[in-house]
PDB file of C-alpha atoms in Angstrom:
ATOM      1  CA  MET F  59      -6.136 -11.407   4.999  1.00  0.00           C
ATOM      2  CA  VAL F  60      -4.693  -9.691   8.068  1.00  0.00           C
ATOM      3  CA  SER F  61      -7.176  -7.543   9.943  1.00  0.00           C
ATOM      4  CA  ASP F  62      -7.362  -3.764   9.984  1.00  0.00           C
ATOM      5  CA  ASP F  63      -6.830  -3.865  13.761  1.00  0.00           C
ATOM      6  CA  PHE F  64      -3.597  -5.820  13.288  1.00  0.00           C
ATOM      7  CA  LEU F  65      -2.353  -3.366  10.646  1.00  0.00           C
ATOM      8  CA  ARG F  66      -3.291  -0.333  12.764  1.00  0.00           C
ATOM      9  CA  SER F  67      -1.512  -1.766  15.785  1.00  0.00           C
ATOM     10  CA  ILE F  68       1.915  -1.619  14.125  1.00  0.00           C
ATOM     11  CA  GLU F  69       3.720   1.645  14.742  1.00  0.00           C
ATOM     12  CA  THR F  70       5.612   3.155  11.806  1.00  0.00           C
ATOM     13  CA  PRO F  71       8.879   4.838  12.863  1.00  0.00           C
ATOM     14  CA  TRP F  72       8.638   7.889  10.602  1.00  0.00           C
ATOM     15  CA  GLY F  73      11.626  10.222  10.436  1.00  0.00           C
ATOM     16  CA  GLU F  74      11.365  13.997  10.467  1.00  0.00           C
ATOM     17  CA  ILE F  75       9.820  14.303   7.015  1.00  0.00           C
ATOM     18  CA  GLY F  76       8.966  10.702   6.105  1.00  0.00           C
ATOM     19  CA  TYR F  77       5.246  10.947   6.852  1.00  0.00           C
ATOM     20  CA  ILE F  78       4.932  14.212   4.929  1.00  0.00           C
ATOM     21  CA  VAL F  79       6.657  12.724   1.880  1.00  0.00           C
ATOM     22  CA  PHE F  80       4.502   9.588   2.103  1.00  0.00           C
ATOM     23  CA  LYS F  81       1.243  11.585   2.287  1.00  0.00           C
ATOM     24  CA  ARG F  82       2.290  13.910  -0.547  1.00  0.00           C
ATOM     25  CA  THR F  83       3.637  11.259  -2.888  1.00  0.00           C
ATOM     26  CA  TYR F  84       2.001   7.871  -2.275  1.00  0.00           C
ATOM     27  CA  ALA F  85      -1.251   8.204  -0.328  1.00  0.00           C
ATOM     28  CA  ARG F  86      -4.260   7.932  -2.624  1.00  0.00           C
ATOM     29  CA  ARG F  87      -7.693   9.446  -2.020  1.00  0.00           C
ATOM     30  CA  LEU F  88      -9.989   7.101  -0.113  1.00  0.00           C
ATOM     31  CA  ASN F  89     -12.721   8.117  -2.551  1.00  0.00           C
ATOM     32  CA  GLU F  90     -11.021   8.591  -5.937  1.00  0.00           C
ATOM     33  CA  GLU F  91     -14.025  10.513  -7.343  1.00  0.00           C
ATOM     34  CA  ASN F  92     -13.970  13.116  -4.553  1.00  0.00           C
ATOM     35  CA  PRO F  93     -10.997  15.516  -4.657  1.00  0.00           C
ATOM     36  CA  ASP F  94     -11.778  16.531  -1.056  1.00  0.00           C
ATOM     37  CA  SER F  95     -11.676  12.951   0.226  1.00  0.00           C
ATOM     38  CA  PRO F  96      -9.033  12.222   2.865  1.00  0.00           C
ATOM     39  CA  THR F  97      -5.993  10.252   1.769  1.00  0.00           C
ATOM     40  CA  GLU F  98      -4.862   6.809   2.869  1.00  0.00           C
ATOM     41  CA  GLU F  99      -2.787   6.198   5.940  1.00  0.00           C
ATOM     42  CA  PHE F 100       0.243   3.957   5.549  1.00  0.00           C
ATOM     43  CA  TRP F 101      -1.495   0.907   7.029  1.00  0.00           C
ATOM     44  CA  GLN F 102      -4.185   1.285   4.354  1.00  0.00           C
ATOM     45  CA  VAL F 103      -1.552   1.323   1.591  1.00  0.00           C
ATOM     46  CA  VAL F 104      -0.078  -1.905   2.980  1.00  0.00           C
ATOM     47  CA  LYS F 105      -3.582  -3.402   3.069  1.00  0.00           C
ATOM     48  CA  ARG F 106      -4.114  -2.349  -0.566  1.00  0.00           C
ATOM     49  CA  GLU F 107      -0.766  -3.917  -1.498  1.00  0.00           C
ATOM     50  CA  LEU F 108      -1.609  -7.190   0.238  1.00  0.00           C
ATOM     51  CA  LYS F 109      -4.987  -7.379  -1.468  1.00  0.00           C
ATOM     52  CA  ALA F 110      -3.393  -6.654  -4.853  1.00  0.00           C
ATOM     53  CA  ILE F 111      -0.665  -9.240  -4.322  1.00  0.00           C
ATOM     54  CA  LYS F 112      -3.438 -11.825  -4.272  1.00  0.00           C
ATOM     55  CA  GLU F 113      -5.836 -10.339  -6.812  1.00  0.00           C
ATOM     56  CA  GLN F 114      -3.588  -8.607  -9.343  1.00  0.00           C
ATOM     57  CA  LEU F 115      -0.252 -10.397  -9.029  1.00  0.00           C
ATOM     58  CA  ASN F 116      -1.916 -13.781  -8.458  1.00  0.00           C
ATOM     59  CA  LEU F 117       0.371 -14.653  -5.557  1.00  0.00           C
ATOM     60  CA  HIS F 118      -1.001 -16.400  -2.518  1.00  0.00           C
ATOM     61  CA  LEU F 119       0.635 -15.630   0.797  1.00  0.00           C
ATOM     62  CA  THR F 120      -0.037 -17.560   3.975  1.00  0.00           C
ATOM     63  CA  GLU F 121      -1.349 -15.615   6.954  1.00  0.00           C
ATOM     64  CA  GLU F 122       2.125 -15.824   8.487  1.00  0.00           C
ATOM     65  CA  GLU F 123       3.653 -14.361   5.306  1.00  0.00           C
ATOM     66  CA  GLU F 124       1.067 -11.579   5.241  1.00  0.00           C
ATOM     67  CA  LYS F 125       1.861 -10.705   8.854  1.00  0.00           C
ATOM     68  CA  PHE F 126       5.588 -10.674   8.094  1.00  0.00           C
ATOM     69  CA  TYR F 127       4.961  -8.453   5.058  1.00  0.00           C
ATOM     70  CA  ALA F 128       2.818  -6.049   7.083  1.00  0.00           C
ATOM     71  CA  GLU F 129       5.143  -5.863  10.098  1.00  0.00           C
ATOM     72  CA  SER F 130       8.253  -5.341   8.016  1.00  0.00           C
ATOM     73  CA  ARG F 131       6.628  -2.826   5.628  1.00  0.00           C
ATOM     74  CA  LEU F 132       4.992  -0.814   8.389  1.00  0.00           C
ATOM     75  CA  GLY F 133       8.230  -0.977  10.382  1.00  0.00           C
ATOM     76  CA  LEU F 134      10.029   0.575   7.376  1.00  0.00           C
ATOM     77  CA  LYS F 135      12.404  -2.373   7.085  1.00  0.00           C
ATOM     78  CA  TRP F 136      12.026  -2.234   3.301  1.00  0.00           C
ATOM     79  CA  SER F 137       9.863  -0.662   0.617  1.00  0.00           C
ATOM     80  CA  THR F 138       8.234  -1.609  -2.618  1.00  0.00           C
ATOM     81  CA  ALA F 139       9.042   0.437  -5.705  1.00  0.00           C
ATOM     82  CA  GLY F 140       7.302   3.794  -5.573  1.00  0.00           C
ATOM     83  CA  ARG F 141       5.151   2.951  -8.593  1.00  0.00           C
ATOM     84  CA  PHE F 142       3.911  -0.163  -6.794  1.00  0.00           C
ATOM     85  CA  MET F 143       3.107   1.828  -3.661  1.00  0.00           C
ATOM     86  CA  TRP F 144       1.248   4.424  -5.726  1.00  0.00           C
ATOM     87  CA  GLN F 145      -0.890   2.237  -7.948  1.00  0.00           C
ATOM     88  CA  LEU F 146      -0.834  -1.441  -6.991  1.00  0.00           C
ATOM     89  CA  GLY F 147      -4.420  -2.381  -6.204  1.00  0.00           C
ATOM     90  CA  THR F 148      -5.969   0.332  -8.382  1.00  0.00           C
ATOM     91  CA  LYS F 149      -8.181   0.310 -11.471  1.00  0.00           C
ATOM     92  CA  THR F 150      -5.186   1.524 -13.501  1.00  0.00           C
ATOM     93  CA  VAL F 151      -3.492  -1.849 -13.074  1.00  0.00           C
ATOM     94  CA  ASP F 152      -6.768  -3.625 -13.894  1.00  0.00           C
ATOM     95  CA  ARG F 153      -7.127  -1.550 -17.066  1.00  0.00           C
ATOM     96  CA  LEU F 154      -3.500  -1.397 -18.299  1.00  0.00           C
ATOM     97  CA  GLY F 155      -2.031  -4.536 -16.763  1.00  0.00           C
ATOM     98  CA  LEU F 156       1.162  -5.179 -14.835  1.00  0.00           C
ATOM     99  CA  PRO F 157       3.474  -3.276 -17.248  1.00  0.00           C
ATOM    100  CA  SER F 158       1.882  -0.080 -15.859  1.00  0.00           C
ATOM    101  CA  LEU F 159       3.763  -0.787 -12.615  1.00  0.00           C
ATOM    102  CA  GLN F 160       7.178  -0.514 -14.268  1.00  0.00           C
ATOM    103  CA  ASN F 161       9.214   2.670 -14.237  1.00  0.00           C
ATOM    104  CA  CYS F 162      11.275   3.582 -17.296  1.00  0.00           C
ATOM    105  CA  ALA F 163       9.996   0.629 -19.291  1.00  0.00           C
TER     106      ALA F 163
END
């Protein structure tokens, strides 16, 4: 798994309101039980996605593939579906399964 330092070192080129929309819509609480807990930063969402790709989707990326994923995601070259960004790597997916990641199913 790529390191936190590697993920934090990649600058995300947010637009004028991109960071605000990300924090409002996709950043989860770091402590889900505490409503006053700070929310994730984008690098932490990418880390959660990478961990879930292995553990929930059962896909195994090489370190080179993980780095490519992280650099391109954090560089805003592409995005996952919003539902994936919001809940991939959470207990909801563990409890309800992968169909919970689909919109309009």
